[in-house]
mmCIF file of C-alpha atoms in Angstrom:
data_model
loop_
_atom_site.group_PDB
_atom_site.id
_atom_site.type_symbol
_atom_site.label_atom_id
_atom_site.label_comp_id
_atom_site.label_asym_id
_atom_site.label_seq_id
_atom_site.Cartn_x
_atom_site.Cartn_y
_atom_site.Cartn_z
ATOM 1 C CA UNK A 1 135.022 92.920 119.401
ATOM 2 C CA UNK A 2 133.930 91.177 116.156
ATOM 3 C CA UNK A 3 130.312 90.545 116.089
ATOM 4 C CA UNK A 4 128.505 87.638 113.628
ATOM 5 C CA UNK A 5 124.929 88.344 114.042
ATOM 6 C CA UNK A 6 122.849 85.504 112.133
ATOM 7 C CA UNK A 7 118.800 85.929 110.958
ATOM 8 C CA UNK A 8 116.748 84.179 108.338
ATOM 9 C CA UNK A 9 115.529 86.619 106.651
ATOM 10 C CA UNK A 10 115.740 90.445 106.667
ATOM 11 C CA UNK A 11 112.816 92.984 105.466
ATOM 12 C CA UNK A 12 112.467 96.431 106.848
ATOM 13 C CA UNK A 13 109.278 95.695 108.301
ATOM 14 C CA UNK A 14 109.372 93.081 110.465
ATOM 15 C CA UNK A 15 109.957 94.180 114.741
ATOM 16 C CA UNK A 16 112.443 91.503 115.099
ATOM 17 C CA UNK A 17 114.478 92.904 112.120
ATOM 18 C CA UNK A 18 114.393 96.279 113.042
ATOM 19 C CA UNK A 19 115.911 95.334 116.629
ATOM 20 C CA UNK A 20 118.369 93.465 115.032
ATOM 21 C CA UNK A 21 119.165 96.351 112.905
ATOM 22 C CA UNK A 22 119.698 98.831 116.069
ATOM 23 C CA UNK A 23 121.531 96.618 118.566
ATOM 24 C CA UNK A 24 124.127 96.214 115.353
ATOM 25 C CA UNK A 25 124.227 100.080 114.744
ATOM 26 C CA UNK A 26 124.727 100.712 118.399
ATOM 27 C CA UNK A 27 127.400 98.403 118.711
ATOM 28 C CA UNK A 28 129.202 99.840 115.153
ATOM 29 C CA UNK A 29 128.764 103.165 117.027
ATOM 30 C CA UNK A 30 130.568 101.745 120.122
ATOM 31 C CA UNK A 31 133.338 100.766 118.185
ATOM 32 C CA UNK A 32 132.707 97.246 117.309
ATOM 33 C CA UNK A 33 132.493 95.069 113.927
ATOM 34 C CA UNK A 34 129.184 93.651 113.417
ATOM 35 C CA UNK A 35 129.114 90.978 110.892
ATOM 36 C CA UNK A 36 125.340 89.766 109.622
ATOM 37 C CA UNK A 37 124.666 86.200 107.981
ATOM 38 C CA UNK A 38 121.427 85.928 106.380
ATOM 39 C CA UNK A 39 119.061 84.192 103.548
ATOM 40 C CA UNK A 40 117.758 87.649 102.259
ATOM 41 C CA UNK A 41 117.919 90.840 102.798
ATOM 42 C CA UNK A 42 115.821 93.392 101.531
ATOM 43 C CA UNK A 43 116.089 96.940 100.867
ATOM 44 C CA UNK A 44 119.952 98.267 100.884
ATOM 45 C CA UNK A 45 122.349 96.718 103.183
ATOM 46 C CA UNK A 46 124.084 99.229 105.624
ATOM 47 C CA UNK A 47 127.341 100.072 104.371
ATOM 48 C CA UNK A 48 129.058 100.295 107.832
ATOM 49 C CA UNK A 49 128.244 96.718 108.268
ATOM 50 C CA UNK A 50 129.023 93.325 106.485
ATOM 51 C CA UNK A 51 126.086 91.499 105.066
ATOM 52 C CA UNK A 52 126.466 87.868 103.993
ATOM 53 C CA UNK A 53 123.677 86.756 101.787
ATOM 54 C CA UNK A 54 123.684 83.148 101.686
ATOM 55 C CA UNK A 55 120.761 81.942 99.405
ATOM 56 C CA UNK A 56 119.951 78.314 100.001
ATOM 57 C CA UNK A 57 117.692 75.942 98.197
ATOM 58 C CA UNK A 58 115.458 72.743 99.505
ATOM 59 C CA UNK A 59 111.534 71.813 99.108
ATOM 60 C CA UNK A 60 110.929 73.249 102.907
ATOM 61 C CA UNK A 61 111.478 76.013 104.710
ATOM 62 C CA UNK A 62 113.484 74.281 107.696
ATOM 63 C CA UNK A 63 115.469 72.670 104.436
ATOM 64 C CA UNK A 64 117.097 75.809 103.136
ATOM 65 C CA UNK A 65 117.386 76.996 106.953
ATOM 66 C CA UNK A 66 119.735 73.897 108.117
ATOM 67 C CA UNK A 67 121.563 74.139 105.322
ATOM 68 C CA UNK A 68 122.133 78.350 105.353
ATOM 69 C CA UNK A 69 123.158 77.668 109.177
ATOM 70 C CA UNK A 70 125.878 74.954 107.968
ATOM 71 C CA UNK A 71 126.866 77.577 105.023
ATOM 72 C CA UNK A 72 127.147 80.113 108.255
ATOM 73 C CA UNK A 73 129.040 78.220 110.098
ATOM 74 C CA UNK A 74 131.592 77.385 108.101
ATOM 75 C CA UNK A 75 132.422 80.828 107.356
ATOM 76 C CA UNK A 76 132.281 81.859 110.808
ATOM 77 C CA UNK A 77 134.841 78.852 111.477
ATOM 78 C CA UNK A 78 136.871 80.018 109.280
ATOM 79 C CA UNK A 79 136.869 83.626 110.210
ATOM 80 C CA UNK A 80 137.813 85.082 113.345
ATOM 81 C CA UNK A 81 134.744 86.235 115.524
ATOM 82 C CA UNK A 82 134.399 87.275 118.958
ATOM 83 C CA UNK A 83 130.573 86.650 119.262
ATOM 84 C CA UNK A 84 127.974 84.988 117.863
ATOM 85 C CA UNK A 85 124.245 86.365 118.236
ATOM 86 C CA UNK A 86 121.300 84.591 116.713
ATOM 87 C CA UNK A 87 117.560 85.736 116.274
ATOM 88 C CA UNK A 88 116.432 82.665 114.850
ATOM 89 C CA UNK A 89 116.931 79.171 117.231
ATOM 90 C CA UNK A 90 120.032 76.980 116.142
ATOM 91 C CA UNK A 91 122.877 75.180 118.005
ATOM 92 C CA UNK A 92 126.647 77.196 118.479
ATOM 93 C CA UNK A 93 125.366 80.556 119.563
ATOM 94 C CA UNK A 94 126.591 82.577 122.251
ATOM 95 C CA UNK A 95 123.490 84.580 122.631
ATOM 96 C CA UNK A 96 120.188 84.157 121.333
ATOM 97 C CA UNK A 97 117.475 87.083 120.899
ATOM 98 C CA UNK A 98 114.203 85.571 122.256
ATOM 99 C CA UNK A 99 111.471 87.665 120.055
ATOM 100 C CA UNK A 100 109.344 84.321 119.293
ATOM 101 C CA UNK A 101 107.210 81.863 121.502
ATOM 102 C CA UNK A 102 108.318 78.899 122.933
ATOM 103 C CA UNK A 103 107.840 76.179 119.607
ATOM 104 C CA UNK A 104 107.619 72.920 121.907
ATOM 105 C CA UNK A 105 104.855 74.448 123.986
ATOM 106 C CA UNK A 106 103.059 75.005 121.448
ATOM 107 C CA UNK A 107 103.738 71.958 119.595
ATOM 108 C CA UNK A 108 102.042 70.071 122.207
ATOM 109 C CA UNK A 109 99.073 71.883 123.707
ATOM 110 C CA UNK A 110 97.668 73.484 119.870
ATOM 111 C CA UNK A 111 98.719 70.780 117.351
ATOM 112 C CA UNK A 112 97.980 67.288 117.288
ATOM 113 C CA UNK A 113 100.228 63.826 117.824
ATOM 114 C CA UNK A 114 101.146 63.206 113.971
ATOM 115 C CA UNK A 115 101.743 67.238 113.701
ATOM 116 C CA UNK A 116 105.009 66.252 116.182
ATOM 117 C CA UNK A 117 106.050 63.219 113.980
ATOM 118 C CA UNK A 118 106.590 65.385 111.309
ATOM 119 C CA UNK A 119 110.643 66.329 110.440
ATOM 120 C CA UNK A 120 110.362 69.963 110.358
ATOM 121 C CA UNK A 121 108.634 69.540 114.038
ATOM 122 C CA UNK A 122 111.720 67.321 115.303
ATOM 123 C CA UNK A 123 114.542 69.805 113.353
ATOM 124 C CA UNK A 124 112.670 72.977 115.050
ATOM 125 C CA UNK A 125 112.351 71.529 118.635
ATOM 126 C CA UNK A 126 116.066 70.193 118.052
ATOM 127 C CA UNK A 127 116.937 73.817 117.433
ATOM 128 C CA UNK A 128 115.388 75.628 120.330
ATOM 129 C CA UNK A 129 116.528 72.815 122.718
ATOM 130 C CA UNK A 130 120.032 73.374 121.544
ATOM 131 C CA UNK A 131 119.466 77.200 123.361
ATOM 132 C CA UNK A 132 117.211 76.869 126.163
ATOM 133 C CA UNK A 133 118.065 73.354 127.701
ATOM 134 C CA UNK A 134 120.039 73.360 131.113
ATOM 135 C CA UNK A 135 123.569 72.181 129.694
ATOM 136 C CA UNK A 136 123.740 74.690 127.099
ATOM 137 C CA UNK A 137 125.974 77.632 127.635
ATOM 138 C CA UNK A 138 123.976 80.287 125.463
ATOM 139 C CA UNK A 139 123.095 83.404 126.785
ATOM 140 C CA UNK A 140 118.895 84.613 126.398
ATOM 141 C CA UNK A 141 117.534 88.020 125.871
ATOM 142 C CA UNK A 142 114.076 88.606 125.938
ATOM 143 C CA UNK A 143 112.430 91.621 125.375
ATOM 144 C CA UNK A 144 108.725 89.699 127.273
ATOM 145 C CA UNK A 145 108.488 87.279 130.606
ATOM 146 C CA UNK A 146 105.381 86.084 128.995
ATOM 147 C CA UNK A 147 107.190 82.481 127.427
ATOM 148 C CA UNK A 148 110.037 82.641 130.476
ATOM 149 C CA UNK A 149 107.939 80.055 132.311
ATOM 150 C CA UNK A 150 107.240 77.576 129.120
ATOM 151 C CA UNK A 151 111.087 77.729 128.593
ATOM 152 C CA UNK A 152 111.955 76.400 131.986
ATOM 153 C CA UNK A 153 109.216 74.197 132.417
ATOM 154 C CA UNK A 154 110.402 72.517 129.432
ATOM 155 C CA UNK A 155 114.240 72.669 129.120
ATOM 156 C CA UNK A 156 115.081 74.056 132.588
ATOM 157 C CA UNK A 157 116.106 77.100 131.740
ATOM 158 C CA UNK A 158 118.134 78.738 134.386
ATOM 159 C CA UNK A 159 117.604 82.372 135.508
ATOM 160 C CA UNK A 160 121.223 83.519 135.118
ATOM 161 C CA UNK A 161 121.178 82.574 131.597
ATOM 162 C CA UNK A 162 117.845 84.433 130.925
ATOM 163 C CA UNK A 163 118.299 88.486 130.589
ATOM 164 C CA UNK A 164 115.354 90.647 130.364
ATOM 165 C CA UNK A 165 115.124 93.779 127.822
ATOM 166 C CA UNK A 166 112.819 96.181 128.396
ATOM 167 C CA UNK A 167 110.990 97.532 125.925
ATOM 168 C CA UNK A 168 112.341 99.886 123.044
ATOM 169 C CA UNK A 169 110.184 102.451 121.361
ATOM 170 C CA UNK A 170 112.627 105.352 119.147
ATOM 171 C CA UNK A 171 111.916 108.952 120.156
ATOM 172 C CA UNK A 172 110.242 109.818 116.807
ATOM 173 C CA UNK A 173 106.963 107.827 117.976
ATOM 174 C CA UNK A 174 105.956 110.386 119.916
ATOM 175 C CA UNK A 175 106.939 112.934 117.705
ATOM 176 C CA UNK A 176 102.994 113.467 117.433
ATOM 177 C CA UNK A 177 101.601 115.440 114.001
ATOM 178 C CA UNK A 178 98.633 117.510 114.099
ATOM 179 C CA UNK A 179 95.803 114.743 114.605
ATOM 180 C CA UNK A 180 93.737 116.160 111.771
ATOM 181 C CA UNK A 181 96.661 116.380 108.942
ATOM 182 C CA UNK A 182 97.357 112.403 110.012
ATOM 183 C CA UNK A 183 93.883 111.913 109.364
ATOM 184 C CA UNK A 184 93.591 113.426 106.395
ATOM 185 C CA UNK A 185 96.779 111.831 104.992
ATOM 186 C CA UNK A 186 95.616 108.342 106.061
ATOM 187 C CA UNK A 187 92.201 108.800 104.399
ATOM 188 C CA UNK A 188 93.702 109.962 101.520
ATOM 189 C CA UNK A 189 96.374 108.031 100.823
ATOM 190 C CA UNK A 190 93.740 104.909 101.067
ATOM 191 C CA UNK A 191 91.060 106.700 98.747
ATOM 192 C CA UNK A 192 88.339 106.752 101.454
ATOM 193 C CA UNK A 193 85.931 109.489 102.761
ATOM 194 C CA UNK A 194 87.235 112.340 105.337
ATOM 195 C CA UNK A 195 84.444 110.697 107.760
ATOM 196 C CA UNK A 196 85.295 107.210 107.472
ATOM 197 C CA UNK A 197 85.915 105.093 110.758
ATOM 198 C CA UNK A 198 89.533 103.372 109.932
ATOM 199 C CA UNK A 199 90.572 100.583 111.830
ATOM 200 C CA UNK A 200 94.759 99.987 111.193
ATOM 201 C CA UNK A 201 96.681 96.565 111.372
ATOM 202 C CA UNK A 202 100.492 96.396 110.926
ATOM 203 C CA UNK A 203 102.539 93.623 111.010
ATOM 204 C CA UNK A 204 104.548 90.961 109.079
ATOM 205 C CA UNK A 205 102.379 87.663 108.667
ATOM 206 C CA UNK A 206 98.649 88.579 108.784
ATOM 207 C CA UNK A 207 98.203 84.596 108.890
ATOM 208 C CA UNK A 208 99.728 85.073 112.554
ATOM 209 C CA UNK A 209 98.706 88.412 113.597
ATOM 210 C CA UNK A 210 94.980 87.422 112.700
ATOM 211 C CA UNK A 211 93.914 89.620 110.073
ATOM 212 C CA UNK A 212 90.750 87.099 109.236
ATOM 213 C CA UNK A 213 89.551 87.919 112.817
ATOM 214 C CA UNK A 214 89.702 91.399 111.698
ATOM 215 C CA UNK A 215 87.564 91.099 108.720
ATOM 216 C CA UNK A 216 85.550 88.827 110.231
ATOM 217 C CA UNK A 217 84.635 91.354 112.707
ATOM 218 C CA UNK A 218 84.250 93.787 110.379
ATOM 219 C CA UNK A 219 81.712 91.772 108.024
ATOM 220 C CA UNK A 220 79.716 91.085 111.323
ATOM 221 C CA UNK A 221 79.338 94.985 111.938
ATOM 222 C CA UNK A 222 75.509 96.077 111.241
ATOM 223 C CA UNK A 223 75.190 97.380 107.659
ATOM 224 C CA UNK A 224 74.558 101.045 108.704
ATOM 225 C CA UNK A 225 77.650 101.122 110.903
ATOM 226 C CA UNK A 226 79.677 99.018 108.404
ATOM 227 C CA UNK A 227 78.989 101.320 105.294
ATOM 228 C CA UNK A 228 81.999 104.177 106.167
ATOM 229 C CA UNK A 229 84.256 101.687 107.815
ATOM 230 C CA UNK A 230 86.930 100.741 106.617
ATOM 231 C CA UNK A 231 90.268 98.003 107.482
ATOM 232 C CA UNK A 232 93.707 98.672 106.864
ATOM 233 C CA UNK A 233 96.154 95.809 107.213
ATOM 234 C CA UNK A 234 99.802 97.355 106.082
ATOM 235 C CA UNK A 235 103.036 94.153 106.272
ATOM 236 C CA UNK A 236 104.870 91.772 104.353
ATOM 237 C CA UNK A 237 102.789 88.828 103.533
ATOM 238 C CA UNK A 238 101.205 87.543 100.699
ATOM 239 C CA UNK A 239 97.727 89.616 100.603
ATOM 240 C CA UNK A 240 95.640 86.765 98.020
ATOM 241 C CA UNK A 241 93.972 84.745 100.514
ATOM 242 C CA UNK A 242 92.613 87.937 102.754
ATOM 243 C CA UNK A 243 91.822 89.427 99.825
ATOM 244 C CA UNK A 244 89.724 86.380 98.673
ATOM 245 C CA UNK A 245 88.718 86.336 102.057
ATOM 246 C CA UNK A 246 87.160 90.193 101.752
ATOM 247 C CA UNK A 247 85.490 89.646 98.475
ATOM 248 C CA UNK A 248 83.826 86.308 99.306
ATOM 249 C CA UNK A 249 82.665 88.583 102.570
ATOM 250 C CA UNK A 250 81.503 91.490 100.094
ATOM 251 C CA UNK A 251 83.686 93.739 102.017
ATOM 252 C CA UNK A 252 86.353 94.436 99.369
ATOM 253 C CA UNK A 253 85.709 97.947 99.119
ATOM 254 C CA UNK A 254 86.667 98.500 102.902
ATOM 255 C CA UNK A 255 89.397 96.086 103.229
ATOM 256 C CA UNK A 256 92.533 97.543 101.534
ATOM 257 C CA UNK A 257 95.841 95.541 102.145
ATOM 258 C CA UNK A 258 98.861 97.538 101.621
ATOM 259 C CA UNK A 259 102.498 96.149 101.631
ATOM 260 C CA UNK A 260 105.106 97.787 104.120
ATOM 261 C CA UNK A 261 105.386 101.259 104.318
ATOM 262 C CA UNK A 262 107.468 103.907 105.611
ATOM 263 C CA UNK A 263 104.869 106.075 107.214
ATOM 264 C CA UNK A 264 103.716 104.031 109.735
ATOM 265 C CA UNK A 265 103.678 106.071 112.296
ATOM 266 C CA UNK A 266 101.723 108.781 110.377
ATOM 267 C CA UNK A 267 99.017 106.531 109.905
ATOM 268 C CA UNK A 268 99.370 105.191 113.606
ATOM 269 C CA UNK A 269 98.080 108.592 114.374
ATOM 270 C CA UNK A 270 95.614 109.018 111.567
ATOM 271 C CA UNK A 271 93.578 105.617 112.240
ATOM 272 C CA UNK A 272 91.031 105.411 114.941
ATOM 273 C CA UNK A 273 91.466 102.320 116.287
ATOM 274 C CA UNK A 274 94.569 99.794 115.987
ATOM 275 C CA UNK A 275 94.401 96.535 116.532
ATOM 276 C CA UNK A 276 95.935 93.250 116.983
ATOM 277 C CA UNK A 277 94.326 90.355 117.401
ATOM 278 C CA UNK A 278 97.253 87.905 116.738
ATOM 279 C CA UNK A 279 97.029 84.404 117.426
ATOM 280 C CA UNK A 280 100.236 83.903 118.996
ATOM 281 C CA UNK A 281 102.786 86.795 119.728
ATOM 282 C CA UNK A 282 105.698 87.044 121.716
ATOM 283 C CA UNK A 283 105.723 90.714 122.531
ATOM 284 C CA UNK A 284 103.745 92.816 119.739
ATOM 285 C CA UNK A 285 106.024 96.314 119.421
ATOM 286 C CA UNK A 286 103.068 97.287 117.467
ATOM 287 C CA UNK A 287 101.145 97.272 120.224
ATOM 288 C CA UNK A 288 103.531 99.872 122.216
ATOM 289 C CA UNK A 289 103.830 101.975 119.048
ATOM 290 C CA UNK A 290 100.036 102.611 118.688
ATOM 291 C CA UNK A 291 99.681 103.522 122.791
ATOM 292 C CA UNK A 292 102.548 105.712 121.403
ATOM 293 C CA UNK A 293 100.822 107.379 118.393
ATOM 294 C CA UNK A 294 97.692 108.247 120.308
ATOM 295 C CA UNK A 295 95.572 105.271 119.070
ATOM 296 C CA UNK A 296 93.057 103.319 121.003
ATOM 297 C CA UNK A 297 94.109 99.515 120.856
ATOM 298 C CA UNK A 298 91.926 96.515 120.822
ATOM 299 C CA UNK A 299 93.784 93.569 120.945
ATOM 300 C CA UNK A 300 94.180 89.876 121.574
ATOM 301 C CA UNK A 301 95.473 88.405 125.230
ATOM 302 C CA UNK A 302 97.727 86.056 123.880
ATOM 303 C CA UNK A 303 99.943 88.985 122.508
ATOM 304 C CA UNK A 304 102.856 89.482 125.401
ATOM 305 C CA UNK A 305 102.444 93.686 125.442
ATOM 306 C CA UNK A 306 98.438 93.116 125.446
ATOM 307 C CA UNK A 307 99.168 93.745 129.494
ATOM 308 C CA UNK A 308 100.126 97.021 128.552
ATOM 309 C CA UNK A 309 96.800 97.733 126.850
ATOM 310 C CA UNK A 310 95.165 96.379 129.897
ATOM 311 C CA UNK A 311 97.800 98.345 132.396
ATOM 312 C CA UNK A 312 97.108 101.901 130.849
ATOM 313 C CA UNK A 313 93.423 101.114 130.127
ATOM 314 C CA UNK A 314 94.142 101.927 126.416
ATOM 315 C CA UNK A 315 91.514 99.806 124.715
ATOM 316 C CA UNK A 316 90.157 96.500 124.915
ATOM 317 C CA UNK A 317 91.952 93.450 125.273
ATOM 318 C CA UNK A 318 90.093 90.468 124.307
ATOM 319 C CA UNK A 319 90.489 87.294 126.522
ATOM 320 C CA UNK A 320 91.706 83.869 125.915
ATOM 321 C CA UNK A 321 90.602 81.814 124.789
ATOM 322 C CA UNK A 322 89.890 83.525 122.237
ATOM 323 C CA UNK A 323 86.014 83.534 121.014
ATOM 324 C CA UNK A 324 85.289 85.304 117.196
ATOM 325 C CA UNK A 325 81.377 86.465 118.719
ATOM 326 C CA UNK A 326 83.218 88.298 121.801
ATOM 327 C CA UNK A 327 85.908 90.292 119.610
ATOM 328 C CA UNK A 328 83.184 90.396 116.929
ATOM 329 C CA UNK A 329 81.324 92.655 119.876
ATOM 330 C CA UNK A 330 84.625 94.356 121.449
ATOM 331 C CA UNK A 331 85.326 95.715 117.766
ATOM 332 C CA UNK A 332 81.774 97.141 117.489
ATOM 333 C CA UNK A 333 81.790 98.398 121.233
ATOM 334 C CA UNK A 334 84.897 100.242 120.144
ATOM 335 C CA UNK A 335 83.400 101.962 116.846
ATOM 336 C CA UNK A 336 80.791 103.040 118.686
ATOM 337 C CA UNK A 337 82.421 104.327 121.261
ATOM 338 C CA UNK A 338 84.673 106.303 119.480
ATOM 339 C CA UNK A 339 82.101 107.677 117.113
ATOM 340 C CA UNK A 340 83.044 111.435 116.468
ATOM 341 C CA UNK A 341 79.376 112.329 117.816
ATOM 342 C CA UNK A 342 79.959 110.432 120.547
ATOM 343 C CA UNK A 343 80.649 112.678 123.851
ATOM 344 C CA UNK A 344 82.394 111.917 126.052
ATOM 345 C CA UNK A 345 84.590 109.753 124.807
ATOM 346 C CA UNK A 346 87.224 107.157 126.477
ATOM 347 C CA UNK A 347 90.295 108.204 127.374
ATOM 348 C CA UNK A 348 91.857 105.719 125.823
ATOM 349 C CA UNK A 349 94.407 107.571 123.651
ATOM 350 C CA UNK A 350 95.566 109.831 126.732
ATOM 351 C CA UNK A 351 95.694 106.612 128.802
ATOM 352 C CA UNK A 352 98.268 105.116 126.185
ATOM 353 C CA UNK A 353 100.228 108.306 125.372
ATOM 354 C CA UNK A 354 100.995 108.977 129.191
ATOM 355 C CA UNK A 355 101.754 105.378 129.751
ATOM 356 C CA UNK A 356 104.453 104.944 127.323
ATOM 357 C CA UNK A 357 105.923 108.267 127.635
ATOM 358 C CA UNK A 358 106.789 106.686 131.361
ATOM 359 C CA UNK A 359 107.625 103.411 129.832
ATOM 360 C CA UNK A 360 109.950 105.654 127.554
ATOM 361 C CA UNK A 361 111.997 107.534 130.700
ATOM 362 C CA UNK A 362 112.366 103.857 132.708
ATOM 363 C CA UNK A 363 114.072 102.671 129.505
ATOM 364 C CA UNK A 364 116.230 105.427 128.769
ATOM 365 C CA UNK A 365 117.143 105.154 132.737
ATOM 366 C CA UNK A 366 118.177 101.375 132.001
ATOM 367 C CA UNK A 367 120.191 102.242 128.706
ATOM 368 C CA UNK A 368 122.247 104.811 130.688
ATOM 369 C CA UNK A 369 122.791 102.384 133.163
ATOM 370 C CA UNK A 370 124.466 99.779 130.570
ATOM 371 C CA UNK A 371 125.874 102.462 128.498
#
């Protein structure tokens, strides 16, 4: 089969790309063509695939999106394809990869009346009703149940067309280094002390995956505790605003905000706490990956995976709605309870690492299954 796979935007970073990136490798290795349509890609393009870049301009986002899906299209029309998979929401799809929340729902219980008027609201909510109503034909996969219910209370949904994925985490994240060399190479590589207390965010769009909580949290700390810890936040997003942020906060010398990086995982390992306290998220693979690398996790209920957190008793999840003084405590209750004096400690890392091993064999049980 001949596969067109269409996303806005590709970076190495991001969860959603990264799953796009696998399901089109396994298929290539199954014998298919995959095909991918796209705005940008960055980094090199797989040569085993065929990557369309289709730059578009307009004044708006949602602009240069309608007009790269019309650009898509018409290639696609005039090409012959088996398939058509989408990870962002547009009409003419076969299948659509579910990795963000239900737009409508939020449309109407966070933002206001004239927020809805606006055209990129109506073009958006056109889009995603164009997938999940009950006369359209495409296909969902979802790697969460968390927005299932929004999407049928709002467009009817029906089950048969809804699929759920479980989880994916790649064998190398628990391909576990010794904990002290991680350390080290995390301290290191950010210029602070051997004894520093690190807390480590990942994730594309720190607007979204609330990296001001973060610092906020951290800038509430008492001064004593505050002096040898420090805040990571490693993604691809523009750092100037946080960075503001940190200064204005006198905390610039224990904020550091990297841009993407390749060792993740090492420093997944290295950090003593990870956290998420995202504002919205769908799933939160991040999440998952920390339990993975050994870290304790303190994040944010509204992230799907945060029931993992709460499942394995890995960390702290902090209950909507969400209230800055509460986190601002949960972040502090954490620091001090993983303080290396501290003895004994929770077993929050074991917790984590034992739970996902299991969540590891029930997925490799499922992929068998389809294989």
């Amino acid at each position: 089969m001949k596969f067109a796979f269409i996303i806005f935007k590709y970076f190495p970073f991001g969860g959603m790309q990264r799953d796009m990136l696998r399901t089109a490798n396994e298929l290539i290795k199954r014998g298919h063509q995959v095909e991918v349509f796209t705005l940008s890609w960055q980094g090199e393009a797989p040569s085993q695939m065929g990557v369309h870049v289709l730059p578009q301009k307009g004044w708006f986002n949602y602009q240069r999106y309608k007009k790269f899906i019309k650009a898509t299209f018409n290639i696609i029309q005039n090409s012959h394809f088996d398939y058509i998979f989408g990870y962002n929401r547009m009409a003419g799809l076969d299948a659509h990869f579910a990795a963000d929340p239900c737009f409508i729902e939020r449309a109407y219980t966070q933002r206001g009346f004239w927020y809805r008027l606006a055209p990129r609201t109506k073009w958006f909510a056109a889009c995603e009703k164009a997938i999940f109503s009950a006369n359209s034909s495409t296909h969902v996969l979802a790697v969460s149940l968390t927005e299932k219910p929004h999407f049928q209370r709002w467009y009817g949904l029906p089950d048969e067309r809804f699929h759920y994925i479980p989880p994916y985490l790649s064998p190398e994240r628990f391909a576990l280094q010794d904990k002290k060399k991680m350390r080290q190479h995390l301290r290191e590589t950010f210029g602070f002390g051997k004894n520093d207390f690190v807390y480590l965010l990942t994730g594309s769009g720190f607007s979204m995956k609330g990296l001001d909580r973060a610092i906020l949290a951290l800038a509430a700390m008492p001064k004593k505790l505050r002096e040898n810890t420090r805040l990571v936040a490693v993604g691809q997003d523009n750092p100037k605003q946080f960075a503001a942020m940190a200064e204005k906060l006198v905390l610039q010398d224990h904020v550091v905000i990297s841009k993407g990086r390749n060792d993740i995982p090492q420093l997944m390992q290295g950090a003593d706490v990870c956290v998420h306290p995202a504002y919205r998220e769908n799933t939160g693979l991040v999440i998952l990956e920390g339990m993975a690398s050994g870290a304790p996790m303190l994040v944010t209920e509204t992230c799907g995976y945060a029931m993992h957190v709460k499942n394995a008793d890995a960390g702290i999840v902090s209950a909507e709605p969400f209230n800055q003084e509460v986190f601002n405590q949960q972040w502090l209750e954490m620091r001090q309870a993983l303080d290396l004096a501290n003895k004994p400690k929770p077993k929050w890392s074991k917790n984590g690492l034992a739970y996902t091993k299991k969540l590891w064999r029930t997925m490799m049980v499922v992929l068998r299954q389809i294989s």
